[in-house]
Amino acid sequence: MPSSRLRVADSMTVLYRLAQAVLSSDDELEVLKLVVQAPVDLLGAHGACVITVDAGGIGPYVLAGQANMDGFTSEEFHEGLSGWVYRTGQVALSSPHEPDARESARVQARRAGDHCGHIVVLPLQGGSQVIGTLTVITEAGGEPFEEASLTWFEALANLASVVLVQRRLHAELARRAHHDDLTGLPNRSLLLDRLSQALLRLERHGGYCGLLFLDLNGFKDVNDRYGHGAGDELLREVARRLGRCLRSSDTAARFGGDEFVVMLPDVRSVGDAGQVALRISEALGRLVRVQLPGGAEPHVTVQVSVSVGLAVAPLHGLHAETLCRAADQAMYRAKRDGLTVQVAPSEATGPA
């Protein structure tokens, strides 16, 4: 641990370089590797680790030195010092010479088996939330952490926090750019991108790709009678039911308002795509229980139907714009004629 003036100066130089890396690098993982490697290289730590945490449990982690995460589980995380730090937001110091009530017996046995000495765990803050932990470990028989070392680790933790916040911000911005805020479904941009890729594969390898344009009948009445909150809840339920009707390779998207689009790559025929359309129609036509926040009634049961326009590549085109136009026109004919599903006519075929 840095005890001399020169050692402290070295540690400040490392922090400066890490800060530059945070500001200039687009590769958050590489910066986190530098963060955990610094205590090992500069201070001779036995090991160091950054663990990321979200609502789903522990996420990716980055190791340096002799830190061992083989078979490490979310349960062990929550039973150990890292879990305690995650819950409390406080720094944890632990000595190998005495039991630590903040850890389970299983975790302490694992630590002893990995020849760990003194441990410090620091929270990584994302605003008011803990989004990860930084752990630094001495080797068995190593000296306790000095005050200067702990201050330096706090600076490392702050840098790691910046990296994780940046990554999550970038991920959220990317998600919002390609997904509908209300339903969480892909938006028009992402659907068209996936459709274009599917059509390129189809040109190379053959097969069929179905495209369904869906318009809800009765949605405006729900909005007008019960308010936009009820309409929003209905749209979210439509999104959930669409997801249950589709394969993992299919894509359901919201184009706006009450208009949804479904892409079905690798269907065997127009008839197969039509069967999916009928299954969707049946699912969306079932009664929906909608909460009415702030209303006189706690909830109300509503029902809508759907008009579906169906186009299939290559029969109705091999360009995304052509296929969308064919399915859209078929959907309007279905709506006009009171049909559940309308297949695009053959004359819709043509260049974009």
Tab-separated table of C-alpha atoms in Angstrom:
chain	number	residue	atom	x	y	z
A	1	MET	CA	0.000	0.000	0.000
A	2	PRO	CA	1.297	3.523	-0.777
A	3	SER	CA	3.173	4.680	2.282
A	4	SER	CA	5.957	6.858	0.801
A	5	ARG	CA	5.594	10.203	-0.968
A	6	LEU	CA	6.773	8.612	-4.200
A	7	ARG	CA	4.195	5.837	-3.894
A	8	VAL	CA	1.407	8.340	-3.306
A	9	ALA	CA	2.601	10.373	-6.288
A	10	ASP	CA	2.525	7.199	-8.411
A	11	SER	CA	-1.037	6.493	-7.297
A	12	MET	CA	-2.143	9.998	-8.252
A	13	THR	CA	-0.581	9.561	-11.692
A	14	VAL	CA	-2.545	6.348	-12.169
A	15	LEU	CA	-5.787	8.097	-11.186
A	16	TYR	CA	-5.066	10.893	-13.637
A	17	ARG	CA	-4.485	8.432	-16.464
A	18	LEU	CA	-7.605	6.498	-15.567
A	19	ALA	CA	-9.645	9.689	-15.572
A	20	GLN	CA	-8.308	10.469	-19.052
A	21	ALA	CA	-9.283	6.959	-20.180
A	22	VAL	CA	-12.810	7.424	-18.818
A	23	LEU	CA	-13.209	10.662	-20.773
A	24	SER	CA	-11.697	9.431	-24.032
A	25	SER	CA	-12.532	5.720	-24.313
A	26	ASP	CA	-15.755	4.285	-25.729
A	27	ASP	CA	-14.870	0.840	-24.341
A	28	GLU	CA	-16.156	0.803	-20.771
A	29	LEU	CA	-14.974	-2.766	-20.224
A	30	GLU	CA	-11.381	-1.825	-20.995
A	31	VAL	CA	-11.536	1.082	-18.546
A	32	LEU	CA	-12.924	-1.195	-15.801
A	33	LYS	CA	-10.051	-3.601	-16.465
A	34	LEU	CA	-7.629	-0.733	-15.860
A	35	VAL	CA	-9.474	0.142	-12.631
A	36	VAL	CA	-9.150	-3.352	-11.146
A	37	GLN	CA	-5.614	-3.871	-12.428
A	38	ALA	CA	-4.323	-0.698	-10.751
A	39	PRO	CA	-4.363	-1.992	-7.112
A	40	VAL	CA	-2.647	-5.203	-8.255
A	41	ASP	CA	0.097	-3.519	-10.271
A	42	LEU	CA	0.729	-0.481	-8.097
A	43	LEU	CA	-0.010	-1.744	-4.605
A	44	GLY	CA	0.649	-5.461	-4.898
A	45	ALA	CA	-2.924	-6.399	-3.994
A	46	HIS	CA	-3.750	-10.126	-4.122
A	47	GLY	CA	-6.750	-9.382	-6.335
A	48	ALA	CA	-9.451	-6.872	-7.231
A	49	CYS	CA	-12.913	-7.096	-8.720
A	50	VAL	CA	-15.713	-4.889	-9.990
A	51	ILE	CA	-19.179	-6.469	-9.873
A	52	THR	CA	-22.131	-4.775	-11.566
A	53	VAL	CA	-25.616	-5.088	-10.092
A	54	ASP	CA	-29.096	-4.388	-11.416
A	55	ALA	CA	-32.667	-5.390	-10.629
A	56	GLY	CA	-32.050	-8.825	-12.135
A	57	GLY	CA	-29.103	-9.581	-9.851
A	58	ILE	CA	-25.366	-9.528	-10.400
A	59	GLY	CA	-24.280	-8.691	-13.918
A	60	PRO	CA	-20.907	-8.720	-15.686
A	61	TYR	CA	-17.811	-8.555	-13.508
A	62	VAL	CA	-14.155	-7.676	-14.160
A	63	LEU	CA	-11.257	-9.364	-12.338
A	64	ALA	CA	-7.556	-8.743	-11.786
A	65	GLY	CA	-4.841	-10.616	-9.910
A	66	GLN	CA	-5.918	-13.690	-7.975
A	67	ALA	CA	-9.556	-12.678	-7.502
A	68	ASN	CA	-11.591	-15.857	-8.025
A	69	MET	CA	-15.195	-15.749	-9.255
A	70	ASP	CA	-15.457	-19.326	-10.550
A	71	GLY	CA	-18.977	-20.533	-9.864
A	72	PHE	CA	-19.819	-17.321	-8.005
A	73	THR	CA	-23.593	-16.982	-7.682
A	74	SER	CA	-26.025	-14.183	-6.988
A	75	GLU	CA	-26.819	-15.881	-3.666
A	76	GLU	CA	-23.164	-15.746	-2.618
A	77	PHE	CA	-23.020	-12.094	-3.601
A	78	HIS	CA	-25.932	-11.239	-1.327
A	79	GLU	CA	-24.578	-13.432	1.509
A	80	GLY	CA	-21.177	-11.739	1.417
A	81	LEU	CA	-19.660	-8.324	2.071
A	82	SER	CA	-20.503	-7.170	-1.447
A	83	GLY	CA	-24.187	-7.776	-0.787
A	84	TRP	CA	-23.977	-5.906	2.505
A	85	VAL	CA	-22.319	-2.951	0.763
A	86	TYR	CA	-24.927	-3.067	-2.006
A	87	ARG	CA	-27.761	-2.911	0.533
A	88	THR	CA	-26.267	-0.270	2.839
A	89	GLY	CA	-24.153	1.874	0.532
A	90	GLN	CA	-21.351	1.799	3.109
A	91	VAL	CA	-17.691	0.800	2.797
A	92	ALA	CA	-16.866	-2.589	4.374
A	93	LEU	CA	-13.495	-3.615	5.836
A	94	SER	CA	-12.929	-7.183	6.949
A	95	SER	CA	-10.029	-8.990	8.590
A	96	PRO	CA	-9.173	-12.675	8.056
A	97	HIS	CA	-8.412	-13.056	11.748
A	98	GLU	CA	-11.963	-12.824	13.065
A	99	PRO	CA	-15.449	-13.884	11.902
A	100	ASP	CA	-17.559	-11.263	10.125
A	101	ALA	CA	-21.284	-11.318	10.948
A	102	ARG	CA	-22.014	-9.578	7.651
A	103	GLU	CA	-21.047	-12.722	5.744
A	104	SER	CA	-22.467	-16.221	5.727
A	105	ALA	CA	-20.344	-19.161	6.826
A	106	ARG	CA	-20.320	-20.428	3.236
A	107	VAL	CA	-18.830	-17.176	1.910
A	108	GLN	CA	-16.209	-17.028	4.678
A	109	ALA	CA	-15.188	-20.606	3.904
A	110	ARG	CA	-14.820	-19.738	0.239
A	111	ARG	CA	-12.700	-16.704	1.125
A	112	ALA	CA	-10.403	-18.819	3.285
A	113	GLY	CA	-10.069	-21.391	0.512
A	114	ASP	CA	-9.020	-18.681	-1.924
A	115	HIS	CA	-6.228	-17.564	0.471
A	116	CYS	CA	-7.670	-14.087	0.904
A	117	GLY	CA	-6.374	-11.739	3.546
A	118	HIS	CA	-7.865	-8.352	4.363
A	119	ILE	CA	-10.763	-7.183	2.209
A	120	VAL	CA	-12.256	-3.788	1.439
A	121	VAL	CA	-15.492	-3.454	-0.511
A	122	LEU	CA	-16.666	-0.055	-1.756
A	123	PRO	CA	-20.039	0.877	-3.272
A	124	LEU	CA	-20.242	2.134	-6.843
A	125	GLN	CA	-22.871	4.856	-6.886
A	126	GLY	CA	-25.214	5.721	-9.719
A	127	GLY	CA	-26.999	8.747	-8.328
A	128	SER	CA	-28.781	7.611	-5.187
A	129	GLN	CA	-28.493	3.918	-6.103
A	130	VAL	CA	-25.679	1.418	-5.666
A	131	ILE	CA	-25.014	-0.093	-9.104
A	132	GLY	CA	-21.973	-2.195	-8.297
A	133	THR	CA	-19.091	-2.872	-5.931
A	134	LEU	CA	-15.305	-2.606	-6.030
A	135	THR	CA	-13.447	-5.202	-3.970
A	136	VAL	CA	-9.715	-5.193	-3.208
A	137	ILE	CA	-8.071	-8.136	-1.423
A	138	THR	CA	-4.656	-8.589	0.215
A	139	GLU	CA	-2.950	-11.938	0.150
A	140	ALA	CA	-3.191	-14.207	3.185
A	141	GLY	CA	-0.934	-12.790	5.877
A	142	GLY	CA	-0.884	-9.375	4.220
A	143	GLU	CA	-0.921	-6.102	6.110
A	144	PRO	CA	-4.197	-4.241	6.824
A	145	PHE	CA	-5.160	-1.378	4.538
A	146	GLU	CA	-3.668	2.023	5.336
A	147	GLU	CA	-5.726	5.204	5.375
A	148	ALA	CA	-4.007	6.515	2.238
A	149	SER	CA	-4.878	3.291	0.413
A	150	LEU	CA	-8.530	3.528	1.411
A	151	THR	CA	-8.713	7.110	0.136
A	152	TRP	CA	-7.178	5.957	-3.137
A	153	PHE	CA	-9.677	3.089	-3.428
A	154	GLU	CA	-12.527	5.584	-3.004
A	155	ALA	CA	-11.182	7.533	-5.966
A	156	LEU	CA	-10.993	4.294	-7.985
A	157	ALA	CA	-14.573	3.489	-7.008
A	158	ASN	CA	-15.691	6.933	-8.170
A	159	LEU	CA	-14.051	6.359	-11.551
A	160	ALA	CA	-15.648	2.927	-11.884
A	161	SER	CA	-19.009	4.493	-10.993
A	162	VAL	CA	-18.621	7.014	-13.805
A	163	VAL	CA	-17.872	4.202	-16.251
A	164	LEU	CA	-20.960	2.200	-15.228
A	165	VAL	CA	-23.234	5.244	-15.273
A	166	GLN	CA	-21.994	6.104	-18.770
A	167	ARG	CA	-22.615	2.561	-19.970
A	168	ARG	CA	-26.135	2.460	-18.594
A	169	LEU	CA	-26.905	5.901	-19.989
A	170	HIS	CA	-25.682	4.871	-23.428
A	171	ALA	CA	-27.701	1.642	-23.247
A	172	GLU	CA	-30.836	3.540	-22.229
A	173	LEU	CA	-30.384	6.108	-25.005
A	174	ALA	CA	-29.914	3.288	-27.523
A	175	ARG	CA	-33.018	1.526	-26.216
A	176	ARG	CA	-35.111	4.680	-26.459
A	177	ALA	CA	-33.868	5.338	-29.965
A	178	HIS	CA	-35.174	1.961	-31.122
A	179	HIS	CA	-38.081	1.168	-28.807
A	180	ASP	CA	-41.499	2.585	-28.019
A	181	ASP	CA	-41.536	4.241	-24.584
A	182	LEU	CA	-45.083	3.151	-23.741
A	183	THR	CA	-45.038	-0.546	-24.656
A	184	GLY	CA	-41.318	-1.317	-24.766
A	185	LEU	CA	-41.760	-2.834	-28.227
A	186	PRO	CA	-39.380	-2.061	-31.097
A	187	ASN	CA	-40.351	1.120	-32.937
A	188	ARG	CA	-40.654	1.811	-36.666
A	189	SER	CA	-36.916	2.350	-37.113
A	190	LEU	CA	-35.881	-0.960	-35.528
A	191	LEU	CA	-38.635	-2.934	-37.283
A	192	LEU	CA	-37.621	-1.587	-40.702
A	193	ASP	CA	-33.981	-2.396	-39.984
A	194	ARG	CA	-34.814	-5.991	-38.996
A	195	LEU	CA	-37.147	-6.330	-41.978
A	196	SER	CA	-34.447	-5.145	-44.398
A	197	GLN	CA	-32.002	-7.684	-42.949
A	198	ALA	CA	-34.587	-10.474	-43.186
A	199	LEU	CA	-35.282	-9.613	-46.830
A	200	LEU	CA	-31.564	-9.678	-47.656
A	201	ARG	CA	-31.311	-13.170	-46.143
A	202	LEU	CA	-34.390	-14.197	-48.097
A	203	GLU	CA	-32.841	-13.041	-51.380
A	204	ARG	CA	-29.727	-15.115	-50.678
A	205	HIS	CA	-31.311	-18.260	-49.263
A	206	GLY	CA	-34.950	-18.247	-50.399
A	207	GLY	CA	-38.074	-18.759	-48.318
A	208	TYR	CA	-40.847	-16.395	-47.248
A	209	CYS	CA	-41.165	-13.486	-44.827
A	210	GLY	CA	-44.562	-12.358	-43.575
A	211	LEU	CA	-45.517	-8.841	-42.555
A	212	LEU	CA	-48.710	-8.003	-40.653
A	213	PHE	CA	-50.111	-4.495	-40.212
A	214	LEU	CA	-52.594	-4.364	-37.301
A	215	ASP	CA	-55.072	-1.636	-36.442
A	216	LEU	CA	-57.225	-1.795	-33.293
A	217	ASN	CA	-60.968	-1.297	-33.715
A	218	GLY	CA	-62.597	0.340	-30.705
A	219	PHE	CA	-59.447	1.846	-29.227
A	220	LYS	CA	-60.655	5.432	-29.743
A	221	ASP	CA	-63.863	4.629	-27.845
A	222	VAL	CA	-61.835	3.378	-24.860
A	223	ASN	CA	-59.708	6.525	-24.936
A	224	ASP	CA	-62.716	8.839	-25.223
A	225	ARG	CA	-64.789	7.112	-22.565
A	226	TYR	CA	-62.188	6.220	-19.938
A	227	GLY	CA	-59.257	8.554	-20.645
A	228	HIS	CA	-55.770	8.247	-22.065
A	229	GLY	CA	-54.501	6.381	-19.004
A	230	ALA	CA	-56.889	3.534	-19.749
A	231	GLY	CA	-55.929	3.667	-23.420
A	232	ASP	CA	-52.254	3.425	-22.532
A	233	GLU	CA	-52.862	0.414	-20.305
A	234	LEU	CA	-54.812	-1.251	-23.115
A	235	LEU	CA	-51.907	-0.695	-25.535
A	236	ARG	CA	-49.464	-2.232	-23.058
A	237	GLU	CA	-51.710	-5.285	-22.722
A	238	VAL	CA	-51.895	-5.562	-26.523
A	239	ALA	CA	-48.076	-5.588	-26.598
A	240	ARG	CA	-47.949	-8.344	-23.966
A	241	ARG	CA	-50.478	-10.498	-25.836
A	242	LEU	CA	-48.622	-10.033	-29.117
A	243	GLY	CA	-45.447	-11.287	-27.463
A	244	ARG	CA	-47.218	-14.447	-26.292
A	245	CYS	CA	-48.403	-15.178	-29.844
A	246	LEU	CA	-44.997	-15.014	-31.513
A	247	ARG	CA	-41.777	-16.977	-31.806
A	248	SER	CA	-38.512	-15.570	-30.470
A	249	SER	CA	-37.393	-14.922	-34.059
A	250	ASP	CA	-40.491	-12.791	-34.820
A	251	THR	CA	-40.710	-9.054	-34.142
A	252	ALA	CA	-43.734	-7.096	-32.922
A	253	ALA	CA	-43.418	-3.314	-33.185
A	254	ARG	CA	-45.555	-0.288	-32.447
A	255	PHE	CA	-45.640	2.243	-35.277
A	256	GLY	CA	-47.640	4.783	-33.270
A	257	GLY	CA	-51.190	5.311	-32.013
A	258	ASP	CA	-53.030	2.005	-32.115
A	259	GLU	CA	-51.078	0.630	-35.086
A	260	PHE	CA	-48.828	-2.389	-34.598
A	261	VAL	CA	-46.670	-4.306	-37.074
A	262	VAL	CA	-45.486	-7.911	-36.855
A	263	MET	CA	-42.648	-9.394	-38.900
A	264	LEU	CA	-42.598	-13.168	-39.392
A	265	PRO	CA	-39.290	-14.311	-40.896
A	266	ASP	CA	-39.043	-17.850	-42.245
A	267	VAL	CA	-42.745	-18.639	-42.664
A	268	ARG	CA	-43.498	-21.525	-45.004
A	269	SER	CA	-46.411	-19.963	-46.878
A	270	VAL	CA	-49.022	-17.214	-47.003
A	271	GLY	CA	-51.338	-19.631	-45.213
A	272	ASP	CA	-48.926	-20.008	-42.290
A	273	ALA	CA	-48.677	-16.224	-41.910
A	274	GLY	CA	-52.478	-16.054	-42.096
A	275	GLN	CA	-52.766	-18.546	-39.239
A	276	VAL	CA	-50.543	-16.336	-37.080
A	277	ALA	CA	-52.745	-13.355	-37.968
A	278	LEU	CA	-55.856	-15.259	-36.870
A	279	ARG	CA	-54.180	-16.341	-33.638
A	280	ILE	CA	-53.279	-12.717	-32.912
A	281	SER	CA	-56.815	-11.593	-33.701
A	282	GLU	CA	-58.235	-14.135	-31.269
A	283	ALA	CA	-55.805	-13.125	-28.512
A	284	LEU	CA	-56.404	-9.395	-28.915
A	285	GLY	CA	-60.171	-9.847	-29.105
A	286	ARG	CA	-60.424	-11.270	-25.586
A	287	LEU	CA	-61.702	-9.046	-22.797
A	288	VAL	CA	-59.170	-6.727	-21.151
A	289	ARG	CA	-59.393	-5.589	-17.534
A	290	VAL	CA	-58.160	-1.988	-17.417
A	291	GLN	CA	-57.326	-0.081	-14.243
A	292	LEU	CA	-58.789	3.412	-13.929
A	293	PRO	CA	-56.409	5.423	-11.729
A	294	GLY	CA	-58.184	8.248	-9.969
A	295	GLY	CA	-61.568	7.309	-11.387
A	296	ALA	CA	-64.823	6.501	-9.665
A	297	GLU	CA	-64.361	2.845	-10.622
A	298	PRO	CA	-61.158	0.939	-9.776
A	299	HIS	CA	-61.212	-0.892	-13.111
A	300	VAL	CA	-63.321	-1.564	-16.180
A	301	THR	CA	-63.504	-4.437	-18.664
A	302	VAL	CA	-63.142	-3.457	-22.322
A	303	GLN	CA	-62.913	-5.277	-25.634
A	304	VAL	CA	-61.413	-4.368	-28.978
A	305	SER	CA	-60.977	-6.165	-32.271
A	306	VAL	CA	-58.222	-5.964	-34.841
A	307	SER	CA	-58.006	-5.528	-38.614
A	308	VAL	CA	-54.948	-7.206	-40.142
A	309	GLY	CA	-53.301	-6.594	-43.480
A	310	LEU	CA	-50.951	-9.358	-44.635
A	311	ALA	CA	-48.131	-9.213	-47.175
A	312	VAL	CA	-45.515	-11.891	-47.814
A	313	ALA	CA	-42.123	-11.522	-49.453
A	314	PRO	CA	-41.207	-12.287	-52.179
A	315	LEU	CA	-44.818	-12.551	-53.411
A	316	HIS	CA	-45.606	-8.907	-52.609
A	317	GLY	CA	-42.135	-7.417	-52.956
A	318	LEU	CA	-38.552	-7.757	-51.835
A	319	HIS	CA	-38.051	-4.250	-50.482
A	320	ALA	CA	-39.098	-3.127	-47.018
A	321	GLU	CA	-41.000	-0.083	-48.321
A	322	THR	CA	-42.880	-2.152	-50.906
A	323	LEU	CA	-43.852	-4.823	-48.389
A	324	CYS	CA	-44.969	-2.247	-45.810
A	325	ARG	CA	-47.076	-0.428	-48.379
A	326	ALA	CA	-48.740	-3.685	-49.458
A	327	ALA	CA	-49.544	-4.750	-45.883
A	328	ASP	CA	-50.760	-1.251	-44.990
A	329	GLN	CA	-53.110	-1.105	-47.961
A	330	ALA	CA	-54.414	-4.592	-47.161
A	331	MET	CA	-55.073	-3.522	-43.571
A	332	TYR	CA	-57.170	-0.555	-44.709
A	333	ARG	CA	-59.180	-2.833	-47.004
A	334	ALA	CA	-59.763	-5.239	-44.102
A	335	LYS	CA	-60.962	-2.339	-41.947
A	336	ARG	CA	-63.184	-0.967	-44.705
A	337	ASP	CA	-64.765	-4.349	-45.487
A	338	GLY	CA	-65.126	-5.504	-41.880
A	339	LEU	CA	-62.690	-8.398	-42.322
A	340	THR	CA	-60.298	-9.798	-39.763
A	341	VAL	CA	-57.464	-10.529	-42.192
A	342	GLN	CA	-56.913	-9.272	-45.725
A	343	VAL	CA	-54.052	-10.557	-47.885
A	344	ALA	CA	-52.406	-8.034	-50.184
A	345	PRO	CA	-53.315	-8.508	-53.867
A	346	SER	CA	-50.690	-9.667	-56.345
A	347	GLU	CA	-50.600	-6.271	-58.084
A	348	ALA	CA	-48.886	-4.869	-54.959
A	349	THR	CA	-45.734	-6.559	-56.237
A	350	GLY	CA	-43.209	-4.192	-57.757
A	351	PRO	CA	-40.056	-2.248	-57.159
A	352	ALA	CA	-39.762	0.159	-54.244
